[in-house]
XYZ file of C-alpha atoms in Angstrom:
659
model
C 180.862 173.251 -26.750
C 180.437 172.548 -23.034
C 181.463 169.114 -24.165
C 184.457 170.337 -25.529
C 185.712 173.046 -23.521
C 185.410 169.783 -20.316
C 188.053 167.551 -22.726
C 190.217 170.414 -23.388
C 189.771 171.808 -19.598
C 190.978 167.605 -18.991
C 193.910 167.818 -21.426
C 194.853 170.795 -20.120
C 195.257 169.331 -16.511
C 197.229 165.972 -17.920
C 199.909 168.117 -19.936
C 200.263 170.857 -17.069
C 200.704 166.789 -14.786
C 203.515 165.975 -17.340
C 205.079 168.539 -18.038
C 205.558 169.732 -13.899
C 209.162 168.540 -13.549
C 211.226 165.058 -13.147
C 208.812 164.344 -10.537
C 205.339 165.094 -12.171
C 205.332 166.862 -9.047
C 201.920 169.398 -9.686
C 201.094 172.839 -7.375
C 197.948 172.794 -5.286
C 197.853 176.644 -6.483
C 197.682 175.652 -10.125
C 196.102 172.352 -9.361
C 192.947 174.183 -7.528
C 193.556 176.925 -10.079
C 192.564 174.399 -13.143
C 190.197 171.755 -11.518
C 188.221 175.548 -10.638
C 187.628 175.517 -14.492
C 186.075 172.495 -14.569
C 184.138 172.536 -11.165
C 180.237 174.220 -13.522
C 180.438 170.923 -15.260
C 180.193 167.679 -13.684
C 180.550 165.485 -16.283
C 184.263 166.829 -16.999
C 184.941 166.263 -13.156
C 184.009 162.988 -13.213
C 186.300 162.286 -16.218
C 189.089 164.013 -14.267
C 188.358 161.740 -11.063
C 189.104 158.412 -13.008
C 192.855 159.359 -12.892
C 195.666 160.123 -10.640
C 198.469 161.891 -10.283
C 201.667 159.207 -10.224
C 204.426 160.945 -10.228
C 207.658 159.037 -11.666
C 211.424 159.405 -11.684
C 213.046 159.209 -15.177
C 216.525 158.066 -15.849
C 218.690 159.039 -18.326
C 221.517 156.541 -20.331
C 224.824 157.474 -20.919
C 224.366 157.420 -24.709
C 221.420 160.092 -24.406
C 221.309 164.353 -24.766
C 221.803 165.093 -21.272
C 223.864 164.129 -17.610
C 223.427 160.876 -17.015
C 223.608 160.673 -12.818
C 223.492 157.439 -10.273
C 219.321 159.314 -9.493
C 218.949 156.659 -6.721
C 221.814 157.337 -4.134
C 221.647 156.868 -1.182
C 218.131 154.944 -1.889
C 217.142 151.608 -0.422
C 215.098 149.552 -2.391
C 213.514 146.951 -0.932
C 213.299 143.320 -3.446
C 211.102 140.730 -2.246
C 212.161 137.292 -4.174
C 211.321 134.527 -4.338
C 213.293 130.795 -5.194
C 213.422 129.840 -8.684
C 216.846 128.850 -9.945
C 218.716 129.913 -12.192
C 216.801 133.471 -12.136
C 217.216 133.839 -8.159
C 218.967 130.813 -6.219
C 218.253 131.144 -2.415
C 221.202 129.383 0.676
C 219.797 128.106 3.677
C 215.865 129.136 2.183
C 214.515 126.351 4.780
C 215.876 129.228 7.368
C 217.528 126.289 9.946
C 220.148 128.365 10.952
C 217.346 130.925 11.554
C 216.591 134.138 9.653
C 213.501 133.223 8.419
C 212.430 135.185 4.798
C 215.967 136.962 5.612
C 214.567 139.878 7.585
C 218.166 140.903 9.114
C 219.100 140.757 5.741
C 222.435 137.869 6.539
C 221.811 136.690 2.813
C 223.830 138.721 0.765
C 224.689 138.814 -2.582
C 228.737 139.536 -1.222
C 229.073 136.369 1.197
C 227.383 134.145 -2.267
C 224.233 133.478 0.057
C 222.054 134.995 -2.912
C 222.328 134.397 -6.486
C 221.532 133.539 -10.245
C 220.278 135.691 -13.548
C 218.225 137.909 -11.995
C 220.564 138.277 -8.856
C 223.208 139.135 -11.064
C 221.389 141.363 -13.140
C 220.059 143.464 -10.462
C 223.759 144.115 -9.159
C 224.234 145.667 -13.012
C 220.535 148.173 -12.407
C 222.097 148.819 -8.653
C 225.020 150.032 -10.527
C 224.096 152.064 -13.205
C 220.945 154.395 -10.600
C 222.595 154.152 -7.491
C 220.583 152.074 -5.548
C 221.126 149.496 -2.990
C 219.497 146.591 -2.442
C 218.188 144.976 0.465
C 216.506 141.040 -0.267
C 213.209 140.010 1.235
C 212.208 136.147 0.309
C 208.898 134.636 1.748
C 208.030 132.626 4.896
C 205.272 132.634 6.001
C 205.624 132.895 10.445
C 202.810 130.589 11.968
C 204.881 128.113 9.468
C 208.193 128.644 10.732
C 207.238 129.182 14.158
C 205.820 125.485 14.141
C 208.120 123.827 12.131
C 210.861 125.660 12.603
C 211.599 126.420 8.960
C 210.043 127.956 6.244
C 207.972 126.201 4.016
C 208.603 125.330 0.045
C 205.164 126.534 -0.145
C 205.573 130.426 0.240
C 210.220 130.354 -0.274
C 209.798 129.821 -4.150
C 205.624 131.303 -4.759
C 205.751 133.768 -6.980
C 202.339 134.886 -5.379
C 203.383 135.566 -2.591
C 205.899 137.392 -3.454
C 203.558 139.553 -5.308
C 201.309 139.668 -2.120
C 203.994 141.110 0.411
C 205.140 144.080 -2.842
C 200.628 144.223 -3.069
C 200.471 144.501 0.583
C 197.443 144.935 2.876
C 196.474 141.920 5.982
C 197.581 139.018 4.405
C 200.924 140.277 3.727
C 201.419 140.798 7.697
C 201.566 136.754 7.502
C 205.000 136.849 6.442
C 207.966 137.293 8.208
C 209.876 140.869 8.210
C 206.723 142.304 6.909
C 205.353 145.690 8.606
C 202.229 147.915 9.155
C 204.873 150.280 7.875
C 206.606 148.132 5.275
C 207.086 149.440 1.237
C 205.188 152.685 2.420
C 208.001 155.519 0.423
C 207.064 152.638 -2.272
C 210.570 151.667 -3.053
C 209.513 148.081 -3.342
C 210.015 145.833 -5.729
C 209.291 141.853 -6.468
C 211.862 139.852 -8.432
C 212.650 136.276 -9.689
C 210.541 135.022 -13.481
C 207.693 137.379 -13.037
C 205.619 137.254 -16.058
C 204.454 140.481 -17.450
C 200.433 139.269 -17.146
C 197.304 140.642 -17.424
C 196.689 141.191 -13.493
C 200.315 141.529 -12.914
C 199.491 144.921 -15.539
C 196.380 145.709 -12.957
C 196.849 145.605 -9.797
C 201.012 146.483 -9.922
C 203.628 148.606 -11.983
C 205.819 146.042 -14.458
C 208.857 147.301 -15.537
C 210.103 146.715 -19.317
C 210.856 143.137 -19.649
C 214.444 142.662 -18.943
C 214.253 138.657 -21.161
C 211.622 137.103 -23.582
C 210.698 133.136 -23.128
C 208.340 131.078 -23.251
C 206.429 127.697 -22.133
C 208.493 124.549 -23.505
C 206.803 120.887 -22.347
C 209.032 118.664 -20.988
C 208.759 114.420 -22.258
C 210.934 111.105 -21.421
C 212.630 110.106 -24.923
C 212.839 105.940 -25.108
C 215.216 104.469 -27.653
C 212.967 103.322 -30.504
C 212.890 99.754 -30.872
C 215.119 97.895 -33.208
C 213.580 97.521 -36.823
C 214.520 94.731 -38.161
C 216.019 96.902 -41.376
C 218.329 98.166 -38.424
C 221.448 97.052 -40.437
C 220.096 99.613 -42.749
C 219.725 102.460 -40.999
C 222.692 104.646 -41.899
C 220.962 105.039 -45.561
C 216.685 105.597 -45.589
C 215.111 103.969 -48.235
C 215.160 106.727 -51.708
C 218.573 105.801 -51.109
C 219.285 102.212 -51.260
C 216.687 102.801 -54.321
C 219.165 105.515 -56.215
C 221.825 102.889 -55.002
C 219.975 100.069 -56.191
C 219.440 101.751 -59.661
C 222.399 102.868 -60.130
C 223.564 99.325 -60.196
C 221.181 98.248 -62.957
C 221.977 101.323 -64.847
C 226.060 99.581 -64.858
C 225.082 96.759 -65.772
C 223.139 97.877 -68.608
C 225.780 99.883 -69.786
C 228.139 96.499 -69.234
C 225.167 95.681 -72.125
C 226.553 98.027 -74.850
C 230.137 97.755 -73.833
C 230.581 94.427 -73.883
C 227.425 92.211 -74.300
C 228.125 92.307 -78.258
C 230.300 88.979 -79.119
C 234.166 90.936 -77.238
C 234.033 89.536 -73.502
C 233.131 85.077 -73.724
C 231.911 86.005 -70.790
C 228.855 87.221 -72.026
C 225.882 84.547 -73.045
C 224.941 85.849 -76.703
C 220.688 86.304 -75.652
C 220.145 89.388 -73.990
C 218.539 88.041 -71.011
C 220.957 86.202 -70.022
C 223.511 88.526 -70.635
C 221.706 91.131 -68.521
C 221.762 88.544 -65.668
C 225.227 88.118 -66.057
C 225.921 91.737 -66.157
C 223.941 92.526 -63.094
C 225.849 90.061 -61.439
C 228.839 91.549 -62.391
C 227.561 94.708 -61.278
C 227.277 93.855 -58.425
C 229.899 91.939 -57.732
C 232.272 94.802 -57.940
C 230.125 97.048 -55.903
C 231.098 93.817 -52.912
C 234.747 94.173 -53.922
C 234.530 90.253 -55.444
C 234.658 91.012 -59.162
C 233.309 86.957 -61.658
C 235.064 88.634 -64.726
C 237.289 90.893 -66.400
C 236.292 93.586 -69.443
C 238.043 93.305 -72.405
C 237.417 97.087 -73.620
C 238.250 100.181 -72.643
C 235.097 101.272 -72.752
C 234.688 98.133 -70.415
C 237.790 98.404 -68.529
C 236.724 102.270 -67.835
C 233.164 101.788 -66.546
C 234.632 99.240 -63.840
C 236.837 102.211 -62.487
C 234.011 104.189 -62.296
C 231.692 101.239 -60.639
C 234.563 100.540 -57.318
C 235.188 104.499 -57.302
C 231.713 104.506 -56.659
C 231.953 101.301 -54.088
C 235.156 103.006 -52.318
C 232.948 106.235 -51.569
C 229.674 104.104 -50.968
C 231.834 101.545 -48.235
C 232.887 104.832 -46.786
C 230.076 106.720 -46.356
C 228.086 103.621 -44.869
C 230.285 102.488 -42.369
C 231.083 105.660 -40.931
C 227.143 106.711 -40.655
C 226.333 103.212 -38.925
C 229.525 104.184 -36.653
C 227.522 107.235 -35.543
C 224.198 105.402 -36.082
C 225.780 103.015 -33.247
C 226.584 105.687 -31.283
C 223.754 107.262 -31.132
C 220.585 105.756 -31.238
C 217.250 107.303 -31.848
C 214.557 108.501 -29.602
C 211.025 108.760 -29.615
C 208.637 110.884 -27.933
C 205.390 110.937 -27.077
C 204.590 114.153 -28.070
C 206.566 116.887 -29.773
C 205.036 119.213 -28.948
C 201.974 121.523 -27.494
C 199.388 120.705 -30.231
C 199.914 117.291 -29.741
C 196.977 117.666 -27.171
C 194.672 119.765 -28.154
C 194.814 119.379 -32.508
C 193.003 116.113 -33.393
C 194.265 116.369 -36.085
C 198.165 116.526 -34.813
C 200.358 113.041 -35.714
C 200.469 112.379 -31.925
C 196.968 113.140 -30.784
C 196.503 111.395 -27.711
C 194.755 111.195 -24.377
C 198.056 112.130 -22.730
C 198.918 112.992 -18.850
C 199.721 116.187 -17.861
C 201.209 117.020 -14.203
C 200.832 119.800 -12.916
C 202.849 121.359 -10.042
C 200.878 123.904 -7.103
C 203.677 125.676 -6.816
C 204.082 127.138 -10.505
C 200.280 128.261 -10.641
C 200.356 129.598 -14.654
C 200.741 125.561 -15.104
C 197.496 124.633 -14.366
C 196.318 128.363 -14.790
C 197.061 127.773 -18.941
C 195.928 123.964 -18.985
C 192.482 125.680 -17.918
C 192.477 128.986 -20.771
C 193.102 126.278 -23.239
C 189.906 124.162 -21.510
C 187.729 127.038 -22.118
C 189.508 128.252 -25.807
C 188.744 124.711 -27.165
C 185.260 122.835 -26.764
C 185.418 119.788 -25.360
C 188.608 119.175 -24.908
C 189.541 117.889 -20.925
C 193.186 117.093 -19.709
C 194.119 114.455 -17.545
C 196.007 115.827 -14.999
C 198.248 114.966 -11.827
C 198.802 116.598 -9.139
C 202.920 116.942 -7.741
C 203.938 119.264 -5.153
C 206.674 121.048 -7.661
C 208.466 121.800 -10.824
C 210.833 119.389 -9.988
C 207.991 117.166 -8.359
C 205.984 116.796 -12.010
C 209.423 116.659 -13.511
C 210.614 112.804 -11.210
C 206.644 111.741 -12.002
C 207.893 112.334 -15.932
C 211.244 110.407 -15.961
C 209.356 107.557 -13.799
C 206.695 106.847 -15.601
C 203.474 108.822 -14.310
C 203.203 111.673 -16.732
C 203.448 111.466 -19.721
C 204.650 115.368 -20.162
C 204.349 118.520 -18.140
C 205.435 122.325 -19.441
C 207.321 125.325 -17.867
C 209.541 128.209 -18.170
C 212.775 126.810 -20.350
C 215.167 128.421 -18.445
C 213.376 126.778 -15.953
C 213.426 123.496 -16.941
C 216.660 123.573 -18.626
C 218.334 124.134 -15.699
C 216.568 121.207 -13.461
C 217.341 118.901 -15.902
C 221.061 119.743 -15.595
C 221.400 120.350 -12.306
C 218.872 117.739 -10.677
C 218.706 114.963 -12.684
C 221.600 114.742 -15.958
C 224.265 116.109 -13.328
C 223.227 113.243 -10.827
C 222.874 110.048 -13.393
C 219.235 110.104 -13.595
C 219.432 109.412 -17.333
C 220.725 107.096 -20.140
C 220.013 103.825 -20.941
C 220.433 102.259 -19.025
C 219.605 104.648 -15.909
C 218.075 105.286 -12.589
C 218.206 106.697 -9.361
C 219.495 105.271 -5.653
C 217.632 106.092 -2.851
C 220.340 107.124 -1.409
C 221.061 110.540 -3.524
C 225.000 110.853 -3.080
C 225.209 108.062 -5.475
C 225.090 108.613 -8.859
C 225.383 104.897 -10.476
C 224.074 101.460 -9.639
C 227.995 100.024 -8.282
C 227.535 103.256 -6.230
C 224.307 102.878 -5.033
C 224.429 98.684 -4.335
C 228.036 98.707 -2.920
C 228.833 101.716 -1.392
C 231.957 100.843 0.939
C 233.710 97.687 0.990
C 236.102 95.636 3.215
C 239.391 95.414 4.024
C 239.132 92.534 1.232
C 236.928 94.831 -0.964
C 234.050 92.400 -0.729
C 230.816 94.717 -0.451
C 229.311 95.718 2.286
C 226.270 95.559 3.034
C 223.395 98.587 2.433
C 220.188 99.391 2.448
C 220.412 101.151 -0.451
C 218.346 100.551 -3.145
C 218.969 101.092 -7.221
C 215.521 101.516 -9.385
C 216.480 100.982 -13.044
C 214.641 103.617 -15.197
C 215.844 103.671 -18.827
C 215.291 107.225 -20.671
C 216.375 110.554 -20.902
C 213.987 113.744 -19.707
C 214.120 116.351 -22.779
C 212.528 119.628 -24.022
C 210.534 119.425 -27.454
C 209.226 121.132 -29.798
C 209.130 125.058 -30.200
C 208.456 127.223 -27.892
C 204.711 127.892 -26.610
C 202.891 130.673 -24.898
C 205.886 134.212 -25.367
C 206.041 136.400 -22.326
C 208.065 138.921 -20.787
C 210.232 138.642 -17.528
C 209.863 142.349 -15.670
C 210.447 144.373 -11.797
C 207.163 144.048 -10.368
C 206.491 147.676 -8.210
C 203.702 148.544 -6.207
C 201.247 150.483 -7.477
C 200.066 153.819 -5.886
C 200.689 157.663 -5.572
C 204.472 157.464 -6.770
C 206.591 155.166 -8.587
C 210.368 155.059 -9.603
C 209.653 151.665 -11.891
C 209.663 154.422 -15.467
C 213.817 155.014 -14.549
C 213.491 151.326 -13.482
C 212.386 150.235 -17.040
C 214.738 152.843 -18.898
C 217.870 151.644 -16.931
C 216.791 147.965 -18.166
C 216.791 149.213 -21.369
C 219.928 150.138 -21.359
C 221.413 147.101 -20.376
C 219.861 145.294 -22.913
C 220.780 146.986 -25.727
C 224.664 146.826 -23.711
C 223.537 142.791 -23.832
C 224.454 142.246 -20.636
C 221.585 140.590 -20.610
C 222.593 137.759 -23.776
C 225.637 137.002 -21.480
C 223.771 136.165 -18.230
C 221.548 134.002 -19.854
C 224.893 131.993 -21.527
C 226.014 131.740 -18.216
C 222.472 130.874 -16.442
C 221.016 128.987 -19.043
C 222.706 125.805 -20.038
C 221.869 124.560 -23.349
C 219.470 121.074 -24.239
C 222.544 120.166 -26.967
C 225.551 120.456 -24.604
C 223.888 118.444 -22.059
C 225.078 114.956 -21.914
C 224.090 112.700 -19.106
C 227.566 111.940 -16.314
C 227.271 107.847 -15.987
C 226.853 107.869 -20.037
C 230.836 107.707 -20.931
C 231.008 104.552 -18.648
C 228.733 102.658 -21.221
C 230.191 101.472 -23.723
C 227.764 101.023 -27.567
C 227.682 97.259 -27.850
C 226.153 95.747 -31.191
C 223.800 92.681 -30.246
C 221.537 90.114 -31.873
C 218.781 92.299 -32.635
C 220.684 94.528 -34.353
C 222.163 92.239 -37.103
C 218.927 89.877 -37.287
C 217.502 92.146 -40.616
C 220.600 90.716 -42.155
C 220.731 87.719 -40.630
C 218.002 86.780 -42.313
C 217.949 87.826 -45.658
C 221.523 86.100 -45.891
C 219.929 82.852 -44.430
C 217.033 83.330 -47.328
C 219.707 83.965 -50.271
C 221.541 80.758 -49.074
C 218.619 78.676 -48.905
C 217.788 80.143 -51.974
C 220.314 78.512 -53.860
C 219.962 75.950 -51.573
C 216.527 75.406 -53.518
C 218.431 75.940 -56.783
C 220.619 73.232 -55.727
C 218.103 70.855 -54.913
C 216.786 71.170 -58.032
C 219.703 70.615 -60.197
C 220.546 67.283 -58.176
C 216.730 65.712 -58.540
C 217.367 66.701 -62.612
C 220.458 64.885 -62.634
C 219.340 61.678 -60.921
C 215.854 62.493 -62.531
C 217.761 61.574 -66.290
C 219.792 58.553 -64.728
C 215.886 57.400 -63.568
C 213.591 58.099 -66.074
C 213.482 57.486 -70.125
C 212.006 60.940 -70.356
C 213.969 63.085 -68.119
C 216.900 62.608 -70.863
C 214.983 63.527 -74.006
C 214.493 66.663 -71.793
C 218.115 66.978 -70.936
C 219.349 65.898 -74.686
C 216.659 68.783 -75.704
C 218.123 71.976 -73.218
C 221.510 70.564 -74.390
C 220.638 71.046 -77.793
C 219.188 74.801 -77.319
C 222.688 75.461 -74.965
C 224.644 74.057 -77.334
C 222.769 76.173 -80.435
C 223.086 79.292 -78.829
C 226.896 78.249 -77.983
C 227.631 78.300 -81.517
C 225.583 81.460 -82.383
C 227.936 83.295 -80.160
C 230.519 82.173 -81.573
C 229.694 82.534 -85.169
C 228.550 86.627 -83.685
C 232.275 86.932 -82.198
C 234.196 85.489 -85.371
C 232.275 88.245 -86.823
C 233.440 90.571 -85.218
C 237.342 90.143 -85.299
C 237.820 88.023 -88.547
C 239.185 89.064 -91.558
C 236.765 88.482 -95.190
C 238.872 85.891 -96.045
C 239.545 83.941 -93.104
C 235.296 84.434 -92.099
C 235.645 82.542 -95.689
C 237.181 79.782 -95.821
C 235.728 79.291 -91.016
C 232.298 79.627 -92.991
C 233.036 76.743 -95.543
C 234.590 74.754 -93.268
C 231.496 75.053 -91.301
C 229.612 73.944 -94.097
C 231.405 70.828 -94.718
C 231.336 69.945 -91.166
C 227.000 70.329 -91.706
C 227.440 68.541 -94.770
C 229.008 65.223 -93.524
C 226.968 65.704 -90.330
C 224.591 64.590 -92.475
C 226.232 61.491 -94.140
C 225.318 58.178 -93.060
C 226.238 56.147 -90.735
C 228.169 52.919 -91.145
C 225.518 49.857 -90.498
C 225.168 48.107 -86.904
C 226.791 45.550 -85.792
C 224.352 43.837 -85.385
C 222.522 43.258 -89.454
C 223.757 40.580 -91.539
C 226.300 40.128 -93.929
C 223.688 40.716 -96.774
C 221.922 43.669 -95.016
C 225.464 44.992 -94.232
C 226.369 44.873 -98.262
C 222.762 46.462 -99.197
C 223.076 49.083 -96.544
C 226.302 49.718 -98.060
C 225.694 49.806 -101.398
C 223.156 52.302 -100.899
C 225.188 54.766 -98.772
C 228.444 54.785 -102.056
C 225.225 55.167 -103.511
C 224.337 58.403 -101.656
C 227.714 59.320 -101.568
C 228.003 59.769 -104.827
C 224.980 61.272 -105.358
C 226.505 64.487 -103.561
C 230.057 64.677 -104.313
C 228.134 64.410 -108.444
C 225.689 66.834 -107.110
C 228.768 69.115 -105.623
C 231.054 68.876 -108.612
C 228.071 68.526 -111.572
C 228.714 71.728 -112.957
C 232.131 71.100 -113.230
C 231.497 67.867 -114.785
C 229.268 68.544 -117.661
C 231.074 71.568 -118.722
C 234.133 69.351 -118.889
C 231.941 66.607 -121.301
C 231.371 69.176 -123.519
C 234.339 70.244 -123.936
C 235.641 67.006 -125.199
């Protein structure tokens, strides 16, 4: 019962605090009265002391019930920024013209010295809540006093911005920060601050105004030209389909034209298929060597010609696109290629870790703790741009960071400066974007290049982001944690601005897309074919020509062999006899399909007579004597007489019987 009463008392206190009004203020008399109820219960009092009453401010949107009003009119918030394009762009961030840390508020949105996605977003929030903003960025007093400029390790550091908002002795090291800084709790940090466990523990983050994540960045290289690069516009499966289509048409040619109607096709099935295949292939190449004799064959030829027209159009059109957009290969396609042994591109890739952007190293540390035995190869760099340059120059294989920052840096630090493409490179004079202007920045009156110390470093390849987003997170405004805070009102305004589509519009305005990037020097580079592009076609053509040459040499060898060696003559005669027999059978089949019975009978009778004549004895040779010749002639006459009697024997016997 005592424990239950304690819980009820704590709940009553909490509800009273939440219901005390817009600012969550609770009268001391009422609080003391509630507190006295639980003073006799130490456990309930200990539970109560774990919570701190934090008055908050609430904002009502125009679409909500109630009256929407700029609740922070005449209130000024100090916003601690840090330089991180495209979210925050600070002009003269090094403070070379003075005002380190912007403590005199010389950089404003109005004069254009502060810009970026987050800056535009804060302007929209200011209009909704009715408050004003003053901007500060990290710049250590000691560094500026020594070097007369702010360090990149400070003005680009999110950790430094959070330290200023958090307060404490370390925050006093920065310009514009005094012991009285943010005593009214009206300060927060902004930029591209991720909602993390550490931020939630030490600060009050608002509702995220944008959700993004990490993405890897690698350098793409042109794929090596293969032996079959000429066939690149079609993949292997499509070439197989084309070959099957040629074979299929050849078989139909055999059915439509191969039963004796076309004299161009032999009678035997093997030769008929080979000739039909050759016919189908030559139509595909638009050099048909035969003409159809049937209506079915003519229809098939028209179909094959139409297929040829489409095939040539698709192949040549795709070939142009294939040449203009040369394929690229990448060392990694996703972050898992460095963590999963089963990944196709798994390897010991070298990661570049920027010192200022500490979340990169923290993420790698986390992955090493989660994966036993995993150890990343790391290369240290000052900042993200330095890491990107190391990847471009080949010192590192990959780096990663927030996708919007990577895309913005790619567009503005590499693609727009000509540090991309094939060929690509960079000049020692950063103002020069191509090799010609780098090596010849100035000319004399005669148009000759003047001596220069510029050095052009050639590098082939494009930096690109690859794979899907990993480690998703949200960007938020981060308020100091204290007894009074306004972060909830800002969170409500943020949600309203998101619902109006304003954040999406800012995304399109400030963050470039990888698909829309083009190298600034690429337009002047002509795409031409080289010997390596056609070496496969040349080799295959040469091989086919060599096969034809070998067949021709073999035929020539046989003809020479026939003249020299008698045995080869016998072989030639056998081949001629076989060819004659096949042609004779083909002629018979042709006559059978195109003659009537009467004509066929006469032709067959004539063929039989020719066969009988072939069996008659020839005249005796000249070298025989007269006697031998007469005897041979008598013998032959007797054979002729016997043949005639055999042919007319039946009729003669009938006649004799009649007499």
